[in-house]
Tab-separated table of C-alpha atoms and ligand atoms in Angstrom:
chain	number	residue	atom	x	y	z
A	1	MET	CA	0.000	0.000	0.000
A	2	SER	CA	1.244	3.497	-0.814
A	3	ILE	CA	0.449	7.116	-0.107
A	4	LEU	CA	0.096	9.352	-3.167
A	5	ILE	CA	1.734	12.747	-2.648
A	6	THR	CA	0.678	15.397	-5.154
A	7	GLY	CA	3.210	18.229	-5.464
A	8	GLY	CA	5.712	15.975	-3.699
A	9	ALA	CA	8.733	17.501	-5.451
A	10	GLY	CA	8.033	20.918	-3.912
A	11	PHE	CA	9.316	22.494	-0.708
A	12	ILE	CA	6.904	21.003	1.828
A	13	GLY	CA	6.180	17.907	-0.286
A	14	SER	CA	9.809	16.779	-0.488
A	15	HIS	CA	10.259	17.105	3.281
A	16	THR	CA	7.014	15.192	3.778
A	17	CYS	CA	8.220	12.361	1.509
A	18	ILE	CA	11.166	11.899	3.886
A	19	GLU	CA	9.093	11.863	7.063
A	20	MET	CA	6.520	9.526	5.498
A	21	GLN	CA	9.261	7.113	4.408
A	22	ASN	CA	10.914	7.342	7.829
A	23	ALA	CA	7.547	6.420	9.355
A	24	GLY	CA	7.402	3.303	7.158
A	25	TYR	CA	5.055	4.466	4.396
A	26	ASP	CA	5.751	3.865	0.688
A	27	VAL	CA	5.264	7.024	-1.326
A	28	VAL	CA	4.269	7.745	-4.912
A	29	VAL	CA	4.655	11.321	-6.179
A	30	ILE	CA	2.826	13.179	-8.938
A	31	ASP	CA	4.221	16.602	-9.802
A	32	ASN	CA	4.331	18.594	-13.051
A	33	LEU	CA	7.573	20.287	-11.881
A	34	ASP	CA	5.955	23.658	-12.555
A	35	ASN	CA	7.612	25.089	-9.442
A	36	SER	CA	10.171	22.415	-8.539
A	37	SER	CA	12.886	20.081	-9.735
A	38	SER	CA	12.995	16.286	-9.781
A	39	LYS	CA	16.415	16.635	-8.118
A	40	SER	CA	14.586	17.154	-4.829
A	41	LEU	CA	13.233	13.617	-5.120
A	42	GLU	CA	16.655	12.182	-6.007
A	43	ARG	CA	17.914	13.782	-2.808
A	44	VAL	CA	14.997	12.411	-0.814
A	45	GLU	CA	16.049	8.938	-2.015
A	46	LYS	CA	19.641	9.686	-1.035
A	47	ILE	CA	18.575	10.770	2.470
A	48	THR	CA	16.188	7.884	3.201
A	49	GLY	CA	17.779	5.166	1.051
A	50	LYS	CA	14.272	4.301	-0.182
A	51	PRO	CA	12.809	4.734	-3.673
A	52	VAL	CA	10.234	7.369	-4.557
A	53	LYS	CA	8.038	6.358	-7.474
A	54	PHE	CA	7.638	9.543	-9.515
A	55	TYR	CA	5.132	10.525	-12.223
A	56	LYS	CA	5.806	13.817	-14.014
A	57	GLU	CA	2.182	14.666	-14.705
A	58	ASP	CA	-0.372	17.364	-14.016
A	59	VAL	CA	-2.974	16.559	-11.354
A	60	ARG	CA	-5.660	18.070	-13.600
A	61	ASN	CA	-5.047	15.175	-16.013
A	62	LYS	CA	-7.528	12.514	-14.917
A	63	GLU	CA	-6.160	9.880	-17.318
A	64	ALA	CA	-2.716	10.297	-15.734
A	65	LEU	CA	-4.275	9.971	-12.279
A	66	ARG	CA	-6.165	6.824	-13.307
A	67	LYS	CA	-2.910	5.286	-14.542
A	68	ILE	CA	-1.278	5.993	-11.173
A	69	PHE	CA	-4.185	4.492	-9.246
A	70	LYS	CA	-4.131	1.416	-11.522
A	71	GLU	CA	-0.381	0.892	-11.206
A	72	ASN	CA	-0.178	1.427	-7.442
A	73	GLU	CA	-2.233	0.421	-4.439
A	74	ILE	CA	-2.967	3.891	-3.101
A	75	GLU	CA	-4.624	4.000	0.317
A	76	ALA	CA	-4.591	7.770	0.913
A	77	VAL	CA	-3.517	11.032	-0.707
A	78	ILE	CA	-1.632	14.069	0.566
A	79	HIS	CA	-2.543	16.949	-1.730
A	80	PHE	CA	0.119	19.683	-1.953
A	81	ALA	CA	-0.048	20.420	-5.695
A	82	GLY	CA	-1.064	23.968	-6.415
A	83	LEU	CA	0.087	27.511	-7.022
A	84	LYS	CA	0.874	29.548	-3.924
A	85	ALA	CA	2.016	33.115	-4.609
A	86	VAL	CA	-0.483	35.665	-3.300
A	87	GLY	CA	0.632	38.566	-5.566
A	88	GLU	CA	0.657	36.398	-8.686
A	89	SER	CA	-2.852	35.174	-7.832
A	90	VAL	CA	-4.089	38.780	-7.881
A	91	ARG	CA	-2.545	39.300	-11.343
A	92	GLU	CA	-3.492	35.878	-12.753
A	93	PRO	CA	-6.654	34.806	-10.894
A	94	ILE	CA	-7.941	32.398	-13.550
A	95	MET	CA	-4.634	30.535	-13.585
A	96	TYR	CA	-5.021	30.042	-9.826
A	97	TYR	CA	-8.661	28.949	-9.984
A	98	ASP	CA	-7.884	26.655	-12.903
A	99	ASN	CA	-4.926	24.971	-11.264
A	100	ASN	CA	-5.907	24.795	-7.615
A	101	LEU	CA	-9.623	24.084	-7.981
A	102	ILE	CA	-9.620	21.893	-11.085
A	103	ASN	CA	-6.723	19.774	-9.864
A	104	THR	CA	-8.539	19.103	-6.580
A	105	ILE	CA	-11.803	18.214	-8.352
A	106	SER	CA	-10.000	15.882	-10.774
A	107	LEU	CA	-8.178	14.278	-7.870
A	108	VAL	CA	-11.241	13.573	-5.725
A	109	GLU	CA	-13.179	12.311	-8.767
A	110	VAL	CA	-10.498	9.744	-9.535
A	111	MET	CA	-10.089	8.891	-5.848
A	112	THR	CA	-13.839	8.187	-5.738
A	113	GLU	CA	-13.586	5.969	-8.836
A	114	PHE	CA	-10.926	3.908	-7.067
A	115	ASN	CA	-12.724	4.006	-3.698
A	116	VAL	CA	-9.834	5.841	-2.006
A	117	LYS	CA	-11.467	8.212	0.469
A	118	LYS	CA	-8.677	9.521	2.693
A	119	ILE	CA	-7.206	12.917	1.885
A	120	VAL	CA	-4.904	15.354	3.679
A	121	PHE	CA	-5.085	18.819	2.149
A	122	SER	CA	-2.596	21.722	2.289
A	123	SER	CA	-4.660	24.620	3.492
A	124	SER	CA	-3.309	27.828	4.963
A	125	ALA	CA	-3.789	30.288	7.779
A	126	THR	CA	-4.892	32.624	4.996
A	127	VAL	CA	-8.402	31.069	5.268
A	128	TYR	CA	-8.963	33.055	8.475
A	129	GLY	CA	-9.045	36.220	6.332
A	130	VAL	CA	-8.746	39.404	8.374
A	131	ALA	CA	-8.986	38.016	11.887
A	132	THR	CA	-9.694	40.330	14.789
A	133	GLN	CA	-8.439	38.005	17.511
A	134	MET	CA	-5.223	36.049	18.075
A	135	PRO	CA	-4.334	33.235	18.411
A	136	LEU	CA	-6.323	31.713	15.576
A	137	VAL	CA	-8.518	28.764	16.538
A	138	GLU	CA	-10.038	26.341	14.017
A	139	GLY	CA	-13.665	27.280	14.808
A	140	MET	CA	-13.205	30.990	14.094
A	141	PRO	CA	-15.017	32.592	11.137
A	142	LEU	CA	-13.287	32.144	7.791
A	143	GLY	CA	-12.768	34.542	4.912
A	144	ALA	CA	-10.349	35.240	2.089
A	145	ILE	CA	-8.842	38.448	0.822
A	146	ASN	CA	-7.156	37.401	-2.423
A	147	PRO	CA	-7.650	34.775	-5.174
A	148	TYR	CA	-5.038	32.424	-3.667
A	149	GLY	CA	-6.815	32.517	-0.306
A	150	ARG	CA	-10.157	31.988	-2.017
A	151	THR	CA	-8.862	28.829	-3.717
A	152	LYS	CA	-7.884	27.444	-0.305
A	153	LEU	CA	-11.240	28.377	1.197
A	154	PHE	CA	-13.194	26.958	-1.780
A	155	ILE	CA	-11.242	23.711	-1.588
A	156	GLU	CA	-11.911	23.436	2.145
A	157	ASN	CA	-15.620	23.863	1.339
A	158	ILE	CA	-15.516	21.365	-1.539
A	159	LEU	CA	-13.895	18.713	0.650
A	160	THR	CA	-16.285	19.438	3.518
A	161	ASP	CA	-19.278	19.045	1.151
A	162	LEU	CA	-17.780	15.808	-0.121
A	163	PHE	CA	-17.700	14.417	3.407
A	164	THR	CA	-21.244	15.657	4.110
A	165	ALA	CA	-22.464	13.811	1.020
A	166	ASP	CA	-20.501	10.638	1.774
A	167	ASN	CA	-19.492	9.968	5.372
A	168	ASP	CA	-17.034	7.284	4.265
A	169	TRP	CA	-14.477	10.018	3.551
A	170	CYS	CA	-11.805	11.169	5.950
A	171	VAL	CA	-10.535	14.672	5.242
A	172	ALA	CA	-7.817	16.517	7.157
A	173	LEU	CA	-7.586	20.220	6.295
A	174	LEU	CA	-4.145	21.296	7.496
A	175	ARG	CA	-3.854	25.053	7.940
A	176	TYR	CA	-0.167	25.873	7.770
A	177	PHE	CA	1.277	28.980	9.334
A	178	ASN	CA	4.673	30.134	7.952
A	179	PRO	CA	6.879	27.179	6.976
A	180	ILE	CA	10.628	27.864	6.892
A	181	GLY	CA	13.813	25.883	7.581
A	182	ALA	CA	15.147	22.879	5.709
A	183	HIS	CA	16.157	19.263	6.242
A	184	LYS	CA	19.183	18.877	8.565
A	185	SER	CA	21.201	17.240	5.767
A	186	GLY	CA	21.258	20.548	3.857
A	187	LEU	CA	20.325	18.531	0.747
A	188	ILE	CA	16.769	19.765	0.324
A	189	GLY	CA	15.124	23.100	1.062
A	190	GLU	CA	13.079	25.946	-0.376
A	191	ASP	CA	14.068	26.929	-3.920
A	192	PRO	CA	11.933	29.881	-5.013
A	193	LYS	CA	12.014	30.941	-8.650
A	194	GLY	CA	13.148	34.546	-9.155
A	195	ILE	CA	13.188	37.060	-6.325
A	196	PRO	CA	11.580	35.528	-3.227
A	197	ASN	CA	8.268	36.957	-2.002
A	198	ASN	CA	8.602	35.468	1.452
A	199	LEU	CA	10.743	36.710	4.291
A	200	MET	CA	13.021	33.780	5.116
A	201	PRO	CA	14.117	32.961	1.546
A	202	TYR	CA	14.739	36.675	1.053
A	203	ILE	CA	16.943	36.840	4.170
A	204	SER	CA	18.890	33.732	3.169
A	205	GLN	CA	19.522	35.094	-0.322
A	206	VAL	CA	20.865	38.309	1.210
A	207	ALA	CA	23.103	36.137	3.395
A	208	VAL	CA	24.499	34.246	0.425
A	209	GLY	CA	25.108	37.488	-1.494
A	210	LYS	CA	22.443	37.105	-4.183
A	211	LEU	CA	20.435	40.076	-2.866
A	212	GLU	CA	21.830	43.285	-1.439
A	213	LYS	CA	19.667	43.963	1.597
A	214	LEU	CA	16.429	43.026	3.277
A	215	HIS	CA	13.459	45.327	2.727
A	216	VAL	CA	11.387	45.370	5.906
A	217	PHE	CA	7.785	46.059	4.913
A	218	GLY	CA	6.660	48.560	7.542
A	219	ASN	CA	7.696	49.277	11.131
A	220	ASP	CA	4.487	50.892	12.335
A	221	TYR	CA	2.413	47.788	13.023
A	222	LYS	CA	0.904	47.223	16.460
A	223	THR	CA	3.537	44.675	17.427
A	224	VAL	CA	6.505	44.263	19.765
A	225	ASP	CA	8.875	46.320	17.542
A	226	GLY	CA	6.497	47.648	14.865
A	227	THR	CA	7.335	44.957	12.282
A	228	GLY	CA	4.948	42.193	11.218
A	229	VAL	CA	4.628	39.143	13.476
A	230	ARG	CA	4.115	35.601	12.135
A	231	ASP	CA	4.111	32.048	13.451
A	232	TYR	CA	7.143	30.465	11.737
A	233	ILE	CA	7.193	26.684	11.746
A	234	HIS	CA	10.060	24.374	10.815
A	235	VAL	CA	9.209	22.529	7.593
A	236	VAL	CA	10.292	19.221	9.186
A	237	ASP	CA	7.777	19.752	12.005
A	238	LEU	CA	5.167	20.500	9.362
A	239	ALA	CA	6.118	17.334	7.467
A	240	VAL	CA	5.723	15.256	10.643
A	241	GLY	CA	2.265	16.842	11.025
A	242	HIS	CA	1.337	15.180	7.710
A	243	VAL	CA	2.479	11.773	8.972
A	244	LYS	CA	0.245	12.230	12.029
A	245	ALA	CA	-2.649	13.381	9.839
A	246	ILE	CA	-2.295	10.289	7.618
A	247	ASP	CA	-2.119	8.018	10.690
A	248	TRP	CA	-5.347	9.652	11.888
A	249	ALA	CA	-7.089	9.562	8.493
A	250	LEU	CA	-6.340	5.870	7.983
A	251	LYS	CA	-8.066	5.044	11.270
A	252	ASN	CA	-11.020	7.464	11.130
A	253	LYS	CA	-13.817	8.945	9.074
A	254	GLY	CA	-14.660	12.622	9.316
A	255	CYS	CA	-13.652	16.075	8.134
A	256	GLU	CA	-11.542	18.192	10.443
A	257	ALA	CA	-9.378	21.322	10.159
A	258	PHE	CA	-6.119	21.551	12.107
A	259	ASN	CA	-3.807	24.511	12.635
A	260	LEU	CA	-0.153	23.562	12.175
A	261	GLY	CA	1.859	26.294	13.869
A	262	THR	CA	4.005	26.715	16.957
A	263	GLY	CA	1.752	29.211	18.722
A	264	ASN	CA	4.675	31.657	18.969
A	265	GLY	CA	4.878	34.951	17.129
A	266	THR	CA	8.181	36.315	15.768
A	267	SER	CA	8.601	39.768	14.218
A	268	VAL	CA	10.489	40.509	10.997
A	269	LEU	CA	13.361	42.107	12.918
A	270	GLN	CA	13.407	39.288	15.485
A	271	LEU	CA	13.739	36.750	12.676
A	272	ARG	CA	16.444	38.816	11.025
A	273	ASP	CA	18.346	39.076	14.338
A	274	ALA	CA	17.960	35.339	15.023
A	275	PHE	CA	19.369	34.575	11.570
A	276	VAL	CA	22.382	36.822	12.167
A	277	LYS	CA	22.992	35.176	15.543
A	278	ALA	CA	22.590	31.621	14.229
A	279	THR	CA	24.812	32.087	11.168
A	280	GLY	CA	27.225	34.893	12.028
A	281	VAL	CA	26.331	36.525	8.700
A	282	GLU	CA	25.294	40.196	8.710
A	283	ILE	CA	21.919	41.025	7.109
A	284	PRO	CA	21.692	44.711	6.201
A	285	TYR	CA	18.148	46.061	5.998
A	286	VAL	CA	16.077	49.126	5.206
A	287	ILE	CA	12.590	50.004	6.338
A	288	ASP	CA	10.173	50.273	3.408
A	289	PRO	CA	6.452	51.051	3.310
A	290	ARG	CA	3.966	48.381	4.330
A	291	ARG	CA	3.095	45.673	1.795
A	292	PRO	CA	-0.631	46.033	1.006
A	293	GLY	CA	-2.824	43.438	2.701
A	294	ASP	CA	-0.299	42.370	5.368
A	295	PRO	CA	-1.832	41.982	8.836
A	296	ASP	CA	-0.024	43.086	12.040
A	297	GLU	CA	0.242	39.622	13.512
A	298	VAL	CA	-0.796	36.058	12.800
A	299	TYR	CA	-0.223	33.099	15.100
A	300	ALA	CA	-1.857	29.783	15.840
A	301	ASN	CA	-3.539	28.006	18.629
A	302	ALA	CA	-2.383	24.475	17.761
A	303	ASP	CA	-4.074	22.645	20.654
A	304	LYS	CA	-6.413	20.665	18.396
A	305	ALA	CA	-3.524	19.107	16.449
A	306	LYS	CA	-1.969	18.134	19.772
A	307	THR	CA	-5.125	16.611	21.231
A	308	VAL	CA	-6.459	14.853	18.137
A	309	LEU	CA	-3.321	14.070	16.110
A	310	GLY	CA	-0.775	13.922	18.936
A	311	TRP	CA	1.383	16.488	17.111
A	312	THR	CA	3.334	19.467	18.389
A	313	ALA	CA	6.117	21.475	16.807
A	314	LYS	CA	9.495	20.807	18.414
A	315	TYR	CA	11.951	23.090	16.600
A	316	GLY	CA	12.553	26.716	17.579
A	317	ILE	CA	13.547	29.775	15.567
A	318	ASP	CA	17.300	29.161	16.011
A	319	GLU	CA	17.138	25.745	14.349
A	320	MET	CA	14.884	27.135	11.613
A	321	CYS	CA	17.604	29.715	10.856
A	322	GLU	CA	20.541	27.279	11.106
A	323	ASP	CA	18.881	24.723	8.852
A	324	THR	CA	17.796	27.306	6.260
A	325	TRP	CA	21.345	28.600	6.149
A	326	ARG	CA	22.938	25.142	5.738
A	327	TRP	CA	20.695	24.504	2.709
A	328	GLN	CA	21.229	27.980	1.215
A	329	LYS	CA	24.997	27.996	1.771
A	330	ASN	CA	25.447	24.524	0.247
A	331	ASN	CA	23.065	25.255	-2.638
A	332	PRO	CA	23.354	28.972	-3.440
A	333	ASN	CA	21.403	28.416	-6.655
A	334	GLY	CA	18.984	25.904	-5.211
A	335	TYR	CA	18.666	22.743	-7.309
A	336	GLU	CA	20.337	24.466	-10.294
A	337	ASP	CA	23.810	23.672	-8.946
B	1	LIG	P1	5.819	24.370	-3.887
B	1	LIG	O1	5.486	25.243	-5.039
B	1	LIG	O2	7.243	24.174	-3.523
B	1	LIG	O3	5.145	22.926	-4.090
B	1	LIG	C1	3.985	22.743	-4.851
B	1	LIG	C2	4.288	21.663	-5.889
B	1	LIG	O4	3.127	21.405	-6.659
B	1	LIG	C3	5.390	22.080	-6.859
B	1	LIG	O5	6.366	21.057	-6.919
B	1	LIG	C4	4.673	22.234	-8.201
B	1	LIG	O6	5.509	21.895	-9.289
B	1	LIG	C5	3.506	21.272	-8.028
B	1	LIG	N1	2.310	21.567	-8.819
B	1	LIG	C6	1.638	22.746	-8.902
B	1	LIG	N2	0.548	22.588	-9.673
B	1	LIG	C7	0.522	21.286	-10.066
B	1	LIG	C8	-0.360	20.509	-10.865
B	1	LIG	N3	-1.461	21.039	-11.409
B	1	LIG	N4	-0.058	19.211	-11.079
B	1	LIG	C9	1.055	18.664	-10.530
B	1	LIG	N5	1.914	19.336	-9.766
B	1	LIG	C10	1.642	20.635	-9.533
B	1	LIG	O7	4.995	24.918	-2.623
B	1	LIG	P2	5.050	24.496	-1.088
B	1	LIG	O8	5.549	25.658	-0.320
B	1	LIG	O9	5.683	23.170	-0.939
B	1	LIG	O10	3.494	24.396	-0.801
B	1	LIG	C11	2.778	23.166	-0.903
B	1	LIG	C12	1.314	23.429	-0.631
B	1	LIG	O11	1.170	24.046	0.647
B	1	LIG	C13	0.637	24.372	-1.629
B	1	LIG	O12	-0.674	23.905	-1.886
B	1	LIG	C14	0.595	25.686	-0.889
B	1	LIG	O13	-0.465	26.498	-1.311
B	1	LIG	C15	0.400	25.225	0.545
B	1	LIG	N6	0.871	26.215	1.529
B	1	LIG	C16	2.157	26.661	1.467
B	1	LIG	C17	2.590	27.635	2.384
B	1	LIG	C18	3.991	28.180	2.316
B	1	LIG	O14	4.218	29.259	2.891
B	1	LIG	N7	4.943	27.516	1.683
B	1	LIG	C19	1.702	28.126	3.349
B	1	LIG	C20	0.405	27.622	3.404
B	1	LIG	C21	-0.002	26.657	2.479
B	2	LIG	N1	8.294	40.724	4.862
B	2	LIG	C1	9.236	41.728	4.784
B	2	LIG	N2	10.096	41.724	3.734
B	2	LIG	C2	10.078	40.776	2.760
B	2	LIG	C3	9.116	39.737	2.853
B	2	LIG	C4	8.230	39.751	3.910
B	2	LIG	O1	9.300	42.597	5.643
B	2	LIG	O2	10.886	40.824	1.817
B	2	LIG	C5	7.402	40.672	6.032
B	2	LIG	C6	5.924	40.734	5.690
B	2	LIG	O3	5.470	42.060	5.621
B	2	LIG	C7	5.313	39.942	6.868
B	2	LIG	C8	6.387	38.917	7.214
B	2	LIG	O4	7.606	39.430	6.670
B	2	LIG	O5	5.150	40.791	7.973
B	2	LIG	C9	6.136	37.536	6.631
B	2	LIG	O6	5.905	37.654	5.229
B	2	LIG	P1	5.900	36.388	4.257
B	2	LIG	O7	5.674	36.889	2.875
B	2	LIG	O8	7.093	35.543	4.512
B	2	LIG	O9	4.655	35.535	4.766
B	2	LIG	P2	3.116	35.967	4.880
B	2	LIG	O10	2.718	35.753	6.296
B	2	LIG	O11	2.823	37.276	4.276
B	2	LIG	O12	2.451	34.892	3.894
B	2	LIG	C10	2.306	33.552	4.261
B	2	LIG	C11	2.306	32.637	3.041
B	2	LIG	C12	1.083	32.903	2.194
B	2	LIG	C13	-0.161	32.881	3.032
B	2	LIG	C14	-0.033	33.844	4.187
B	2	LIG	C15	-1.223	33.837	5.103
B	2	LIG	O13	3.454	32.838	2.262
B	2	LIG	O14	0.996	31.872	1.242
B	2	LIG	O15	1.116	33.452	4.957
B	2	LIG	O16	-1.336	32.619	5.717
B	2	LIG	F1	-1.243	33.244	2.279
């Protein structure tokens, strides 16, 4: 029996392949390599010493999915495949709706054909929209403020409706906070195309000399030092969260959302300072205007994941910085090297 991992060559997917294999699961990956490289999977195999069966296909392609389900005994699916850049989703909304929604619909249709009814979905803290209260708890009202966020919210609704219509399903909606860090080996990590949108890859590219300085987006937020506060979570902790979610889904039926965060907030300047301390590399910065749409602070209450899945994050900010740096330093051009 195997677990199908869509988008398994990507940042979170490749780390999840490792943790799933370490937990004894066989994994099959489908990825169109739109935002990744198959080298990540070669490195996963190097790290675990176990094979990853890989299909370079688009999840929207139902014939390709059927072939995978025919050739492998799939018992559950972890669904990472999708586009994830907020700004790009505002410029290219149809591309986001087409990819994220259609790929999920194709996937659950083929899963239904093959009577596979266990799915773990990559949702995001973005589904809480503009929240008025922190920390975020799963039962709070949901909303979305950009096309990317709307795709996540729609997919949560689609999967919830699917369970309502057929109680044989088990759906875990995992709401990630801000994943950073990399595998301890330094062999796999985040490899953004072009100039990074997100804070940690930006900092690490300044550190390695590819970018000149960090632009801090605003220092007049209502936070500890005026800069934006987020709940950064080590990608390996996040990956282990998927193992726990699969363990749960294989034993249960239901549809539940889980926050995967640490519960701790860290500001932009605190993360920058932690990176400098962990690596000894100076990160020059300037204060720029706020980035439109950014909230003051976002952090999780992750009690439900602890109680129901038995999962808690174990890595702190220092390890997130050290591990990001090992990956970036060893692979200044990501998988291009
Ligand atoms: P990523 O881009 O590294 O991984 C996504 C993978 O999916 C890539 O390898 C890409 O090539 C593949 N893909 C995209 N569309 C596909 C399609 N139609 N068919 C097949 N493969 C396809 O991103 P990531 O950071 O690993 O994120 C994984 C998931 O987690 C995404 O759904 C993302 O929206 C979600 N998420 C990410 C974050 C984050 O900050 N990284 C936060 C919350 C949620
Ligand atoms: N920031 C900077 N400079 C940068 C990049 C970011 O100061 O170059 C700041 C932002 O203003 C914010 C913080 O660093 O205060 C974190 O920003 P990121 O872009 O790293 O992360 P976000 O919290 O904005 O976005 C993340 C995911 C999105 C998701 C969103 C809400 O990347 O996919 O969380 O859950 F939609």
